[in-house]
XYZ file of C-alpha atoms in Angstrom:
771
model
C 11.079 151.783 228.782
C 10.537 152.674 225.125
C 9.269 156.166 224.490
C 6.368 155.983 222.030
C 5.963 159.381 220.431
C 4.551 158.330 217.075
C 5.176 158.979 213.387
C 4.905 162.760 213.424
C 7.581 163.111 216.062
C 9.825 160.617 214.280
C 9.492 162.477 211.015
C 10.114 165.775 212.746
C 13.391 164.533 214.218
C 14.451 163.054 210.879
C 13.562 166.211 208.989
C 15.613 168.300 211.357
C 18.600 166.044 210.743
C 18.040 166.333 207.001
C 18.251 170.106 207.267
C 21.846 169.763 208.403
C 22.722 167.704 205.341
C 21.037 170.201 203.044
C 23.085 173.080 204.403
C 20.249 175.420 205.362
C 20.942 179.078 204.616
C 20.129 180.104 208.167
C 22.936 179.753 210.661
C 21.618 176.690 212.460
C 25.000 175.004 212.695
C 26.555 178.094 214.241
C 23.947 178.324 216.983
C 24.130 174.601 217.507
C 20.381 174.189 217.944
C 19.950 171.279 215.559
C 22.977 169.590 217.017
C 20.830 169.165 220.115
C 18.581 166.548 218.461
C 19.326 163.420 220.485
C 20.507 160.230 218.862
C 19.344 158.305 221.911
C 15.823 159.651 221.455
C 15.810 158.625 217.801
C 16.902 155.120 218.772
C 14.170 154.890 221.398
C 11.384 156.091 219.128
C 8.917 153.325 218.299
C 7.376 153.948 214.917
C 3.854 152.552 214.878
C 3.424 149.731 212.421
C 7.127 149.068 211.996
C 9.690 147.161 213.986
C 12.571 148.815 212.222
C 12.994 152.536 212.687
C 15.662 152.878 210.026
C 13.557 151.127 207.404
C 10.637 153.433 208.154
C 12.863 156.429 207.744
C 14.132 155.342 204.360
C 10.645 154.668 203.010
C 9.681 158.334 203.435
C 10.846 160.906 200.917
C 11.951 164.343 202.039
C 8.859 165.807 200.351
C 6.602 163.524 202.370
C 8.391 164.471 205.556
C 8.096 168.198 204.834
C 4.408 167.837 204.013
C 3.649 165.914 207.199
C 5.497 168.241 209.535
C 3.113 170.405 211.569
C 3.343 174.102 210.597
C 4.210 174.830 214.225
C 7.656 173.357 213.624
C 8.047 174.044 209.933
C 11.364 175.682 209.176
C 11.613 174.960 205.457
C 9.164 177.467 204.000
C 10.469 180.478 205.875
C 11.484 183.586 203.992
C 13.872 185.248 206.361
C 16.581 187.238 204.581
C 19.875 185.461 204.310
C 21.505 188.462 205.994
C 20.514 191.273 208.306
C 22.419 194.512 208.675
C 23.466 195.137 212.284
C 25.836 198.040 212.673
C 28.547 197.600 210.068
C 28.124 193.861 209.658
C 25.829 191.639 207.609
C 24.816 188.747 209.856
C 22.856 185.566 209.316
C 19.626 185.384 211.364
C 20.585 185.080 215.006
C 17.245 183.481 215.907
C 15.335 181.038 213.725
C 11.602 180.622 213.449
C 11.988 177.075 214.746
C 13.570 178.338 217.953
C 10.918 181.052 218.361
C 8.070 178.580 217.833
C 9.614 176.075 220.239
C 10.054 178.843 222.812
C 6.398 179.834 222.533
C 5.437 176.192 222.911
C 7.498 176.012 226.093
C 5.892 179.205 227.433
C 2.489 177.627 226.766
C 3.565 174.610 228.824
C 4.593 176.926 231.683
C 1.209 178.638 231.476
C -0.559 175.289 231.674
C 1.583 174.307 234.652
C 0.433 177.452 236.426
C -3.179 176.690 235.517
C -2.798 173.186 236.937
C -1.562 174.601 240.246
C -4.445 177.080 240.353
C -7.078 174.489 239.515
C -5.670 172.047 242.082
C -6.385 174.612 244.806
C -9.699 175.956 243.531
C -11.741 172.825 244.234
C -10.469 171.427 247.523
C -12.634 169.169 249.636
C -13.443 170.067 253.241
C -10.846 167.602 254.483
C -8.167 169.032 252.184
C -8.934 172.621 253.219
C -7.682 171.910 256.722
C -4.348 170.662 255.343
C -3.884 172.717 252.154
C -4.342 176.496 251.722
C -7.018 177.325 249.167
C -5.583 180.631 247.909
C -4.327 179.828 244.356
C -2.013 182.884 244.200
C -0.302 181.828 247.392
C -0.146 178.243 246.110
C 1.685 179.343 242.959
C 4.299 181.277 244.948
C 4.857 178.199 247.135
C 5.131 175.973 244.055
C 7.738 178.294 242.522
C 9.732 178.223 245.764
C 9.761 174.455 245.705
C 10.753 174.458 242.026
C 13.767 176.681 242.799
C 14.756 174.306 245.596
C 14.490 171.322 243.225
C 16.636 173.178 240.670
C 19.302 173.831 243.318
C 19.319 170.200 244.375
C 19.543 168.940 240.789
C 22.373 171.292 239.837
C 24.407 170.745 243.002
C 23.755 167.041 243.580
C 26.080 164.131 243.019
C 26.325 163.130 239.387
C 28.034 159.904 238.444
C 29.803 161.596 235.534
C 30.014 164.853 233.630
C 26.854 166.227 232.089
C 25.814 163.913 229.236
C 25.080 164.917 225.670
C 21.600 166.335 225.245
C 18.982 163.646 224.970
C 15.556 162.940 226.395
C 17.200 161.276 229.399
C 19.037 164.479 230.387
C 15.991 166.775 230.388
C 14.816 167.658 233.927
C 11.119 167.967 234.918
C 9.057 170.913 233.680
C 9.187 172.846 236.967
C 13.001 172.711 236.965
C 13.056 173.727 233.280
C 10.965 176.773 234.229
C 13.596 177.872 236.780
C 16.429 177.198 234.345
C 14.601 179.215 231.672
C 14.278 182.251 233.951
C 17.898 181.977 235.081
C 19.078 182.084 231.451
C 17.034 185.254 230.901
C 19.443 186.965 233.292
C 22.471 186.321 231.061
C 25.126 188.180 233.025
C 24.224 186.652 236.370
C 23.991 183.184 234.843
C 27.355 183.505 233.108
C 29.126 184.916 236.154
C 27.713 182.243 238.454
C 29.000 179.595 236.043
C 32.622 180.817 236.045
C 33.315 182.557 239.361
C 33.662 179.266 241.278
C 34.562 175.659 240.522
C 31.706 174.001 242.407
C 29.503 171.302 240.837
C 26.713 173.886 240.583
C 28.917 176.249 238.557
C 30.211 173.492 236.279
C 26.688 172.327 235.513
C 25.552 175.861 234.773
C 28.350 176.041 232.212
C 27.373 172.656 230.745
C 23.725 173.755 230.447
C 24.294 177.302 229.183
C 22.262 176.740 226.015
C 18.739 175.387 226.293
C 17.796 172.743 223.675
C 14.464 174.369 222.864
C 13.529 172.081 219.987
C 14.182 168.964 222.018
C 12.240 170.204 225.053
C 9.314 171.383 222.916
C 9.163 167.968 221.260
C 8.404 166.466 224.681
C 5.266 168.605 225.071
C 2.110 167.717 223.169
C 1.352 170.614 220.770
C -2.405 170.397 221.369
C -2.952 169.402 224.995
C 0.382 170.753 226.292
C 0.748 167.619 228.363
C 4.355 166.618 228.959
C 5.328 163.205 227.605
C 5.812 160.512 230.208
C 9.520 160.338 231.069
C 11.611 157.349 230.209
C 13.106 155.268 232.989
C 16.537 156.723 232.186
C 15.236 160.267 232.480
C 13.617 159.608 235.851
C 16.677 157.824 237.182
C 19.054 160.566 236.071
C 17.128 163.337 237.827
C 16.396 161.357 240.974
C 19.981 160.165 241.393
C 21.312 163.707 240.872
C 18.840 165.565 243.095
C 17.744 162.976 245.619
C 14.154 164.082 244.914
C 11.285 162.390 243.063
C 10.996 163.248 239.380
C 7.310 164.128 239.568
C 6.554 167.383 241.334
C 3.588 167.955 243.608
C 1.030 170.601 242.675
C -0.149 170.871 246.284
C 1.790 171.717 249.427
C 0.368 170.821 252.829
C 1.061 172.444 256.162
C 3.043 169.355 257.153
C 5.392 169.295 254.124
C 8.985 170.015 255.153
C 12.386 170.806 253.667
C 15.905 170.227 255.022
C 17.992 173.356 255.625
C 21.394 173.994 257.146
C 21.438 176.319 260.130
C 23.782 179.265 259.399
C 24.672 179.440 263.087
C 25.877 175.874 263.650
C 25.780 174.299 260.149
C 23.549 171.493 261.410
C 20.875 170.159 259.069
C 17.327 170.893 260.185
C 15.145 168.275 258.459
C 11.746 169.568 259.613
C 11.560 173.147 258.295
C 7.992 173.726 257.101
C 7.276 175.140 253.669
C 4.106 176.910 254.829
C 2.466 177.692 258.151
C -1.049 178.546 259.303
C 0.159 182.108 259.989
C 0.498 182.461 256.239
C -3.278 182.248 255.873
C -3.214 185.954 256.696
C -2.043 187.791 253.610
C 1.579 188.868 253.771
C 2.354 186.750 256.815
C 3.780 183.291 257.398
C 7.075 181.964 258.735
C 7.475 178.958 256.439
C 10.396 178.726 254.019
C 8.085 179.591 251.096
C 6.562 182.566 252.934
C 7.730 186.197 253.201
C 8.574 186.262 256.948
C 10.487 182.993 257.105
C 12.117 182.223 260.446
C 13.039 178.906 262.023
C 14.512 177.976 265.369
C 17.379 175.532 264.955
C 16.694 172.096 266.357
C 20.245 171.935 267.766
C 21.631 175.349 268.716
C 18.205 176.975 269.292
C 19.195 180.077 267.327
C 16.490 181.554 265.117
C 17.551 182.114 261.522
C 16.055 183.530 258.316
C 16.987 183.859 254.639
C 19.147 186.934 255.145
C 21.240 185.165 257.771
C 21.690 182.208 255.434
C 22.851 184.607 252.725
C 25.439 186.253 255.003
C 26.778 182.842 255.928
C 27.014 182.022 252.192
C 29.250 185.077 251.707
C 31.442 184.128 254.683
C 31.838 180.583 253.386
C 32.978 181.844 249.978
C 35.439 184.137 251.739
C 36.959 181.312 253.768
C 37.211 179.123 250.689
C 39.142 181.957 249.093
C 41.405 182.040 252.145
C 41.870 178.297 251.737
C 43.252 179.038 248.241
C 40.202 177.860 246.346
C 39.189 179.661 243.152
C 36.480 182.069 244.278
C 35.373 185.438 242.949
C 32.572 187.221 244.748
C 29.297 187.801 242.937
C 29.103 191.047 240.941
C 32.899 191.405 240.756
C 33.949 189.217 237.830
C 32.101 190.839 234.901
C 32.820 194.307 233.610
C 29.585 196.263 234.243
C 29.934 198.134 230.967
C 30.530 195.223 228.613
C 29.576 192.078 230.503
C 32.952 190.513 229.684
C 34.845 188.561 232.328
C 37.665 190.658 233.786
C 39.689 188.521 236.192
C 42.216 191.280 236.858
C 39.512 193.641 238.104
C 37.820 190.838 240.038
C 41.136 189.864 241.642
C 41.726 193.455 242.700
C 38.266 193.825 244.227
C 38.482 190.439 245.937
C 41.876 191.250 247.454
C 40.521 194.518 248.796
C 37.662 192.700 250.493
C 39.866 189.940 251.888
C 42.407 192.412 253.266
C 39.714 194.430 254.994
C 38.124 191.356 256.568
C 41.525 190.037 257.620
C 42.220 193.339 259.340
C 38.832 193.571 261.063
C 38.862 189.991 262.348
C 42.656 189.837 262.815
C 43.132 186.937 260.427
C 46.368 188.126 258.760
C 48.630 185.590 260.403
C 46.229 182.702 260.250
C 45.735 180.348 257.346
C 42.503 178.508 256.734
C 42.832 174.772 256.287
C 40.459 172.780 254.130
C 38.863 171.213 257.198
C 38.416 174.606 258.874
C 36.403 176.303 256.130
C 32.936 175.780 257.587
C 33.821 176.630 261.184
C 35.680 179.796 260.207
C 32.735 180.845 258.019
C 30.402 180.434 260.998
C 32.751 182.471 263.208
C 32.929 185.270 260.617
C 29.139 185.311 260.214
C 28.799 185.466 263.994
C 31.210 188.406 264.064
C 28.897 190.169 261.589
C 25.906 189.172 263.724
C 24.557 187.550 260.530
C 23.468 191.061 259.496
C 23.223 192.236 255.871
C 23.736 195.830 257.037
C 26.991 194.905 258.787
C 28.032 193.050 255.645
C 27.316 196.150 253.560
C 29.502 198.315 255.796
C 32.326 195.768 255.654
C 32.175 195.493 251.835
C 31.967 199.275 251.502
C 35.071 199.712 253.663
C 36.885 197.096 251.609
C 36.074 198.547 248.189
C 36.177 202.221 249.190
C 38.564 202.404 252.142
C 38.967 206.195 251.883
C 35.237 206.893 252.033
C 33.585 206.745 255.416
C 30.099 205.290 255.275
C 27.230 206.711 257.316
C 23.884 205.030 257.902
C 22.057 207.849 256.126
C 24.311 207.727 253.032
C 22.952 206.343 249.783
C 24.309 202.873 249.149
C 26.845 202.516 246.360
C 25.586 200.564 243.315
C 28.214 197.839 243.156
C 28.226 197.321 246.927
C 24.449 197.119 246.909
C 24.512 194.567 244.104
C 27.037 192.413 245.981
C 24.976 192.484 249.180
C 21.793 191.691 247.199
C 23.530 188.611 245.752
C 24.142 187.373 249.301
C 20.753 188.265 250.745
C 19.212 184.859 250.039
C 20.161 181.197 250.450
C 20.842 178.987 247.461
C 23.599 178.928 244.885
C 22.216 181.547 242.484
C 23.140 185.219 242.882
C 19.593 186.285 242.072
C 16.170 185.881 243.621
C 14.911 183.274 241.173
C 11.474 183.130 242.817
C 10.850 186.829 242.217
C 12.273 186.581 238.688
C 9.908 183.723 237.792
C 6.892 185.575 239.183
C 7.797 188.679 237.179
C 8.354 186.576 234.066
C 4.804 185.302 234.434
C 3.431 188.662 233.331
C 5.306 188.325 230.022
C 3.732 184.912 229.489
C 0.356 186.554 230.093
C 1.175 189.072 227.354
C 1.936 186.239 224.943
C -1.325 184.598 225.935
C -3.314 187.789 225.329
C -1.816 188.007 221.845
C -2.952 184.438 221.190
C 0.632 183.393 220.481
C 0.487 180.448 222.881
C -2.254 178.731 220.891
C -1.092 175.756 218.844
C -2.884 176.991 215.711
C -1.512 180.542 215.884
C 1.313 180.128 213.382
C -0.164 177.507 211.070
C -1.287 180.112 208.527
C 1.052 182.132 206.346
C -0.164 185.300 208.080
C 0.722 183.881 211.472
C 4.189 182.881 210.365
C 4.703 186.269 208.733
C 4.015 187.858 212.130
C 6.712 185.790 213.784
C 9.192 186.405 210.990
C 8.518 190.131 211.282
C 9.326 189.883 214.983
C 12.681 188.302 214.122
C 13.395 191.077 211.614
C 12.432 193.721 214.180
C 14.803 192.165 216.736
C 17.720 192.463 214.327
C 16.731 196.071 213.642
C 16.602 196.607 217.417
C 20.180 195.323 217.670
C 21.154 197.649 214.845
C 19.647 200.525 216.809
C 21.576 199.476 219.902
C 24.785 199.515 217.910
C 23.988 203.035 216.681
C 23.111 204.319 220.183
C 25.468 202.452 222.537
C 24.895 204.890 225.404
C 21.130 204.527 225.532
C 18.673 202.343 227.400
C 16.341 201.016 224.700
C 12.964 199.470 225.518
C 11.708 196.634 223.263
C 8.179 195.961 222.121
C 6.486 192.666 222.990
C 7.393 190.898 219.753
C 11.015 192.045 219.927
C 11.160 190.978 223.567
C 10.078 187.444 222.670
C 12.887 187.057 220.126
C 15.348 188.698 222.524
C 14.400 186.125 225.166
C 14.792 183.328 222.628
C 18.268 184.535 221.719
C 19.262 184.665 225.399
C 18.318 181.027 225.903
C 21.387 180.186 223.820
C 23.642 181.847 226.346
C 27.005 181.177 224.722
C 25.839 182.279 221.262
C 24.115 185.328 222.772
C 27.326 186.505 224.420
C 29.439 185.941 221.318
C 26.905 187.609 219.005
C 26.276 190.695 221.127
C 29.918 191.303 222.004
C 30.821 191.076 218.316
C 27.993 193.301 217.120
C 27.535 195.700 220.052
C 30.789 195.495 221.961
C 28.917 194.385 225.088
C 26.393 191.850 226.337
C 23.192 193.716 227.227
C 21.574 192.520 230.401
C 17.814 192.126 230.269
C 16.619 193.839 233.433
C 13.140 192.923 234.628
C 12.608 195.381 237.489
C 12.803 198.948 236.187
C 10.995 201.998 237.511
C 8.232 203.548 235.348
C 9.918 206.917 234.968
C 12.992 205.218 233.501
C 10.964 202.995 231.167
C 8.755 205.841 229.967
C 11.547 208.208 228.964
C 13.638 205.373 227.557
C 10.760 204.072 225.444
C 10.012 207.548 224.007
C 13.654 207.852 223.090
C 13.644 204.388 221.517
C 10.579 205.168 219.392
C 12.099 208.428 218.166
C 15.451 206.819 217.337
C 13.731 203.909 215.540
C 11.679 206.218 213.355
C 14.681 208.377 212.519
C 16.780 205.356 211.582
C 14.260 203.201 209.729
C 11.620 205.688 208.629
C 8.677 203.760 210.121
C 6.826 203.884 213.414
C 8.092 201.727 216.265
C 4.649 200.900 217.636
C 1.123 201.237 216.232
C -0.772 199.448 219.006
C -2.872 202.365 220.228
C -0.532 203.786 222.842
C 0.862 207.312 222.942
C 1.722 208.695 219.478
C 5.347 209.468 218.742
C 6.676 212.894 219.579
C 7.373 215.300 216.755
C 10.737 215.175 214.963
C 11.969 218.178 216.938
C 10.891 216.875 220.326
C 13.374 217.242 223.160
C 13.040 213.491 223.658
C 15.399 212.922 220.765
C 17.955 215.708 220.769
C 21.350 214.292 219.870
C 24.602 216.037 220.723
C 26.124 217.955 217.859
C 28.926 215.444 217.416
C 26.353 212.730 216.629
C 24.212 214.705 214.195
C 26.536 214.566 211.184
C 27.000 210.796 210.908
C 23.390 209.968 211.752
C 21.696 211.460 208.679
C 23.394 209.416 205.967
C 23.376 206.358 208.196
C 19.593 206.501 208.632
C 18.584 206.073 205.017
C 21.520 203.844 204.203
C 20.759 201.415 207.002
C 17.089 201.309 206.121
C 17.731 200.582 202.473
C 20.242 197.902 203.306
C 17.686 196.248 205.547
C 15.236 196.420 202.652
C 12.465 197.408 205.028
C 11.268 200.533 203.259
C 11.733 202.332 199.979
C 12.920 205.623 201.324
C 13.323 207.635 204.461
C 9.804 209.075 204.031
C 7.973 205.778 203.783
C 4.284 205.604 204.637
C 2.010 202.846 205.891
C 1.571 200.355 203.082
C 4.718 201.261 201.136
C 5.988 198.376 199.049
C 9.202 196.603 199.865
C 11.837 196.035 197.237
C 14.303 193.216 196.864
C 17.854 194.000 197.898
C 20.280 192.046 195.725
C 22.577 189.742 197.623
C 20.669 189.956 200.900
C 17.838 187.594 200.073
C 15.015 190.036 200.868
C 11.655 188.637 199.776
C 9.330 190.098 197.162
C 6.721 192.678 198.290
C 3.792 190.504 197.245
C 4.688 187.844 199.778
C 4.807 190.229 202.717
C 2.251 192.907 201.830
C 5.053 195.439 201.843
C 5.650 195.234 205.584
C 8.728 193.994 207.381
C 9.339 196.211 210.390
C 5.744 197.204 211.077
C 2.275 196.243 209.894
C -0.686 198.578 209.697
C -3.146 195.688 209.975
C -5.287 196.093 213.069
C -4.998 192.441 214.114
C -1.195 192.880 214.184
C -1.278 196.016 216.312
C -0.898 194.548 219.790
C 2.366 192.727 219.106
C 4.069 196.148 218.744
C 2.918 197.187 222.231
C 5.821 198.346 224.438
C 7.104 195.541 226.641
C 6.169 196.833 230.081
C 6.095 193.481 231.884
C 9.260 194.521 233.708
C 7.761 197.671 235.209
C 8.464 198.241 238.903
C 5.902 200.310 240.818
C 7.036 201.159 244.373
C 3.961 201.965 246.459
C 3.930 203.163 250.044
C 1.495 201.610 252.473
C -2.015 202.855 251.724
C -0.964 204.521 248.465
C -3.215 203.685 245.526
C -2.253 206.164 242.784
C 1.151 206.702 241.252
C 1.475 210.291 239.922
C 3.818 209.448 237.046
C 1.387 206.801 235.785
C -1.378 209.385 235.568
C 0.918 211.902 233.890
C 1.697 209.345 231.188
C -1.950 209.044 230.238
C -2.386 212.820 230.248
C 0.694 213.279 228.051
C -0.718 210.715 225.641
C -3.951 212.680 225.276
C -1.996 215.879 224.710
C -0.102 214.276 221.838
C -3.349 213.131 220.222
C -4.619 216.710 220.414
C -1.363 217.964 218.894
C -1.705 215.529 215.977
C -5.282 216.673 215.373
C -4.225 220.293 215.365
C -1.434 219.497 212.960
C -3.829 217.741 210.581
C -6.311 220.621 210.737
C -3.545 223.112 210.060
C -2.303 221.030 207.143
C -5.809 221.054 205.629
C -6.013 224.808 206.191
C -2.663 225.347 204.528
C -3.754 223.389 201.481
C -7.071 225.194 201.093
C -6.256 228.721 202.237
C -2.476 228.879 202.324
C -2.661 230.631 205.690
C -1.014 230.025 209.069
C 1.958 231.267 211.020
C 5.391 229.716 210.694
C 4.922 227.844 213.997
C 1.569 226.478 212.840
C 3.027 225.371 209.524
C 5.928 223.709 211.306
C 3.501 221.910 213.611
C 1.516 220.677 210.633
C 4.664 219.457 208.902
C 5.524 217.276 211.884
C 2.358 215.170 211.509
C 3.219 212.359 209.146
C 1.146 209.328 208.181
C 2.511 207.236 211.033
C 1.633 209.750 213.740
C -1.810 210.086 212.181
C -2.308 206.302 212.360
C -1.097 206.221 215.972
C -3.465 209.007 217.011
C -6.423 207.327 215.316
C -5.756 204.063 217.115
C -5.298 205.844 220.417
C -8.784 207.298 220.051
C -10.511 204.262 218.567
C -8.983 201.509 220.723
C -10.571 202.623 223.963
C -10.003 199.258 225.637
C -6.250 199.333 224.958
C -4.181 200.106 228.065
C -1.529 202.770 227.792
C 1.932 201.316 228.321
C 3.662 201.888 231.666
C 0.396 202.718 233.394
C -0.489 199.342 234.848
C 0.709 197.529 237.938
C 0.044 194.049 236.608
C 3.047 191.839 237.133
C 4.728 194.240 239.556
C 2.911 194.959 242.792
C 0.046 192.764 241.676
C -1.097 189.302 242.636
C 2.089 188.127 244.317
C 3.295 191.249 246.087
C 1.946 190.275 249.507
C 3.143 186.670 249.132
C 6.735 187.341 248.141
C 7.289 191.105 247.838
C 8.019 190.870 244.129
C 9.923 193.886 242.812
C 10.109 195.465 246.233
C 13.537 196.720 245.175
C 14.578 197.412 241.585
C 17.971 196.157 240.498
C 20.588 198.747 241.470
C 22.938 200.304 238.999
C 23.186 199.195 235.405
C 20.426 198.722 232.854
C 21.492 197.479 229.432
C 25.157 198.063 230.305
C 24.554 201.748 231.091
C 23.834 203.386 234.438
C 21.226 206.134 234.730
C 20.504 208.866 237.213
C 16.811 207.908 237.506
C 17.636 204.357 238.549
C 18.476 203.334 242.074
C 22.219 203.657 242.472
C 22.575 205.999 239.510
C 25.688 208.123 239.479
C 25.576 211.742 240.588
C 27.460 212.830 237.484
C 24.271 212.866 235.441
C 24.435 209.790 233.220
C 21.605 210.000 230.707
C 18.259 208.415 231.519
C 16.668 209.199 228.187
C 19.583 209.311 225.785
C 19.927 213.094 225.624
C 23.575 212.932 226.598
C 25.109 209.523 225.944
C 27.596 209.528 228.836
C 28.756 206.499 230.721
C 29.828 206.380 234.331
C 33.605 206.498 234.485
C 33.867 205.105 238.006
C 35.904 201.904 238.176
C 33.438 199.062 238.087
C 30.567 201.440 238.752
C 31.086 201.225 242.499
């Protein structure tokens, strides 16, 4: 089958190859993105009106190609600086506009996929209603469950050879790409799962650790968002690897089934239902894609659920370790502080666990043969009664043998993370279903901004917005390097570029370890109190370092310069002051430390900073009202734990009240400043209060008052306990322990030593491995 994409696509592929020959200033070769353009796809392209692809290519000049390329993929007229200053290093752009545009295009395709599922269940006939549930929210959760299952089957299936070079034929279906995309946005878990074992699943994770965004985006129509029909090779590759049809089903009937292995006898049960009629009642249902899944084995008659399957997964890894296979348990291989692989620490923790289990089950004198792995795993799981609580106690005793655990004791962070990794079936050490549902709220944010529309970045203004987001991300990294002990919260535009960077997993790890000394994890289930204090600290640190406001969307104004939210220890005060202005000038983002909205930007020799006229003097922030929302704090990862019957969260209300108080404070400061100018009166405290109101805080307060419809950040439950809570319990537990490579007292599993939650005291937990 010849894939007919047409002249625009052919020219796009050719232009991208030309960029390699030209030696583009941006570091495309280093990230390897353009190396992903498939030669097989180029050979299969049928150029309309020509029987010879090569002859058609040579008849077009590079100017014609550049002119014909859609602005959505144009990477030749960008004006990114050649270098950005991050910490003490000048780095080439870590994310290109091409990658960001392709990522947005992919997010738009995911949004359309969700719409298709919703629409397929919103207009069911009477006959279909008896076989298919009509609730679209429930249908989407079921669809995501099936997508995760298809991803597992594809990654663990039998491949005839190693993973091929990237081409159209190697790209899986869109639903599997969606799961892969979310997995990559959990960079530490993805990396650890790819190296802690030598299974086919792990090897394929390693082979697919960088997503070919440009290639995938080229398979989605930029206007209709319809995915191109797959070639015969592409269909055959997926179907042979997974044993499933390439095309996914938007609808799931009550009779659709999945094959699962019983954790009690290891027998395959081929008739496990995805959904049941009990699931018609919200929050109920015993199907595999429903919250209360339970199935009675067709052979041994034992009833099993997801938790039991997860315990058996742990026991199987343990027995494989006893059979001298290479196995490290989840959450033991990476250093929690840096995200680097530490096999010595992992070996120590694994030996502790194995010794404890050997002692409990009297396995010291027995060796596990290769043919005994499964049966011994079943026996161990039976000894634990397939209970996650029993598993927790066993792991706790192994890692902390001198500490006796009581039922009422708070669970240790590392132990809790290990048990959470084995609380579900599947090969991933993360609940991918919940992660995808949470990620959906970020896609909604992009949609509200209008960034998923194909025409959004065709104008110079639109592209300037995206380029500013890239610049802000590099500044965000610079801030992280300056405050390594703090949990920093990104804005929406920064978050998009951060996500894009993470999709190139190998490059992301290398870049962040080099620049920051660690690989920050991107947690997507954080409590509001942690996000609120961390964001306030981020905004204060940003303004102190770069001299401009962090956000001007209409949310809470910044605190004053002497706010307790940004009190640094004495040892940090001395080096910060010169570093602030110096870093800002080297970025070329403002003229001086006291820049105001609208200040012009100057060229910085040797760094390739553009002229002020081309950017209206704004790089890190724009005062234009239509650009305001992209600087909104990224609160899509908020976790709101509500008790049954509870409707109001006190800390959410307090946030709104605190916001109003800051607006009042700004007004008072402005009034006092006017009074000082006219009358020269006022106490020292009043004069100090007036001095703290700069032009940025004034702009923030005005927008807070005028943009009545704008929702205050961290005061909404959308994306947390919202549409999908009753169908899957999304965010029912926040991730325990470490956020951004630092552990905080306000987070579940935080240390009792008082690690900072807002950056006041940049201390890190000294416990080995954070356990």
